[in-house]
Amino acid sequence: MNNRHKPHVIVVPEDDANRQLADGFVRHDAVVSGSIQVVPPAGGWTAVLASLQNQYVARLRKYPKGHVVLLIDFDRQADRRALFDHEIPDPLKGQVFVIGSWDEPEEVRRTTGRTLDGIGFQLADECFRGGSALWDSQHFGHNAEERARLSSAVDSFLFRR
């Protein structure tokens, strides 16, 4: 991250598959270089939650223009987001977002026939151009409200317009 005092996004991926999705997103040519950083995979959704509590809560309090995307597999668990929401301090709820595939990224790859990097690139393209085919699919549709919150918070500095 070039300057932590500027608006920025840190993506904390659950595993390597989610890292590949994030890398594809960042690779999109409309994404402003230096506005988003993908950190190494946490090693499971519980490790993502622990990293939020142990590392990113303090960081967000120190750098209020920062945002954190917790990129997880929902493993078809409807209550997974609520577990995270419960652990996000109220003053930081506008800076922390929980996004991910309904099952696992590998399932998205199997059904779409695209690479994980390519899927991430398509998700970025839909964010930039206003499309929603993949975002509205069975794989990512459960993120609709969270995606809208995230878009409202970061689109102004994340994408070249």
PDB file of N, CA and C in Angstrom, residues 97 127-128 144-158:
ATOM      1  N   PHE A  97     -16.167  -5.680   4.865  1.00  0.00           N
ATOM      2  CA  PHE A  97     -17.133  -6.327   3.987  1.00  0.00           C
ATOM      3  C   PHE A  97     -16.802  -7.809   3.876  1.00  0.00           C
ATOM      4  N   CYS A 127     -18.417  -4.952 -12.019  1.00  0.00           N
ATOM      5  CA  CYS A 127     -18.450  -3.809 -11.090  1.00  0.00           C
ATOM      6  C   CYS A 127     -18.197  -2.507 -11.839  1.00  0.00           C
ATOM      7  N   PHE A 128     -17.211  -2.529 -12.714  1.00  0.00           N
ATOM      8  CA  PHE A 128     -16.829  -1.328 -13.449  1.00  0.00           C
ATOM      9  C   PHE A 128     -17.893  -0.914 -14.460  1.00  0.00           C
ATOM     10  N   ALA A 144     -25.535  -9.725  -2.803  1.00  0.00           N
ATOM     11  CA  ALA A 144     -26.124  -8.518  -3.398  1.00  0.00           C
ATOM     12  C   ALA A 144     -26.083  -7.306  -2.460  1.00  0.00           C
ATOM     13  N   GLU A 145     -26.557  -7.451  -1.241  1.00  0.00           N
ATOM     14  CA  GLU A 145     -26.565  -6.311  -0.317  1.00  0.00           C
ATOM     15  C   GLU A 145     -25.150  -5.887   0.054  1.00  0.00           C
ATOM     16  N   GLU A 146     -24.296  -6.859   0.311  1.00  0.00           N
ATOM     17  CA  GLU A 146     -22.917  -6.553   0.702  1.00  0.00           C
ATOM     18  C   GLU A 146     -22.170  -5.911  -0.463  1.00  0.00           C
ATOM     19  N   ARG A 147     -22.422  -6.395  -1.664  1.00  0.00           N
ATOM     20  CA  ARG A 147     -21.788  -5.811  -2.854  1.00  0.00           C
ATOM     21  C   ARG A 147     -22.213  -4.352  -3.019  1.00  0.00           C
ATOM     22  N   ALA A 148     -23.483  -4.063  -2.791  1.00  0.00           N
ATOM     23  CA  ALA A 148     -23.967  -2.684  -2.906  1.00  0.00           C
ATOM     24  C   ALA A 148     -23.297  -1.785  -1.865  1.00  0.00           C
ATOM     25  N   ARG A 149     -23.166  -2.277  -0.649  1.00  0.00           N
ATOM     26  CA  ARG A 149     -22.476  -1.503   0.402  1.00  0.00           C
ATOM     27  C   ARG A 149     -21.025  -1.251   0.031  1.00  0.00           C
ATOM     28  N   LEU A 150     -20.359  -2.308  -0.443  1.00  0.00           N
ATOM     29  CA  LEU A 150     -18.951  -2.210  -0.826  1.00  0.00           C
ATOM     30  C   LEU A 150     -18.770  -1.241  -1.987  1.00  0.00           C
ATOM     31  N   SER A 151     -19.608  -1.373  -2.988  1.00  0.00           N
ATOM     32  CA  SER A 151     -19.534  -0.500  -4.156  1.00  0.00           C
ATOM     33  C   SER A 151     -19.689   0.964  -3.751  1.00  0.00           C
ATOM     34  N   SER A 152     -20.635   1.230  -2.891  1.00  0.00           N
ATOM     35  CA  SER A 152     -20.871   2.591  -2.425  1.00  0.00           C
ATOM     36  C   SER A 152     -19.656   3.151  -1.683  1.00  0.00           C
ATOM     37  N   ALA A 153     -18.943   2.296  -0.979  1.00  0.00           N
ATOM     38  CA  ALA A 153     -17.799   2.739  -0.176  1.00  0.00           C
ATOM     39  C   ALA A 153     -16.517   2.920  -0.976  1.00  0.00           C
ATOM     40  N   VAL A 154     -16.304   2.111  -2.029  1.00  0.00           N
ATOM     41  CA  VAL A 154     -14.972   2.094  -2.653  1.00  0.00           C
ATOM     42  C   VAL A 154     -14.909   2.428  -4.143  1.00  0.00           C
ATOM     43  N   ASP A 155     -16.015   2.379  -4.846  1.00  0.00           N
ATOM     44  CA  ASP A 155     -15.956   2.580  -6.302  1.00  0.00           C
ATOM     45  C   ASP A 155     -15.326   3.910  -6.703  1.00  0.00           C
ATOM     46  N   SER A 156     -15.521   4.944  -5.907  1.00  0.00           N
ATOM     47  CA  SER A 156     -15.019   6.271  -6.287  1.00  0.00           C
ATOM     48  C   SER A 156     -13.498   6.336  -6.376  1.00  0.00           C
ATOM     49  N   PHE A 157     -12.791   5.488  -5.654  1.00  0.00           N
ATOM     50  CA  PHE A 157     -11.327   5.501  -5.722  1.00  0.00           C
ATOM     51  C   PHE A 157     -10.734   4.218  -6.290  1.00  0.00           C
ATOM     52  N   LEU A 158     -11.526   3.173  -6.386  1.00  0.00           N
ATOM     53  CA  LEU A 158     -11.006   1.881  -6.835  1.00  0.00           C
ATOM     54  C   LEU A 158     -10.913   1.776  -8.357  1.00  0.00           C
TER      55      LEU A 158
END
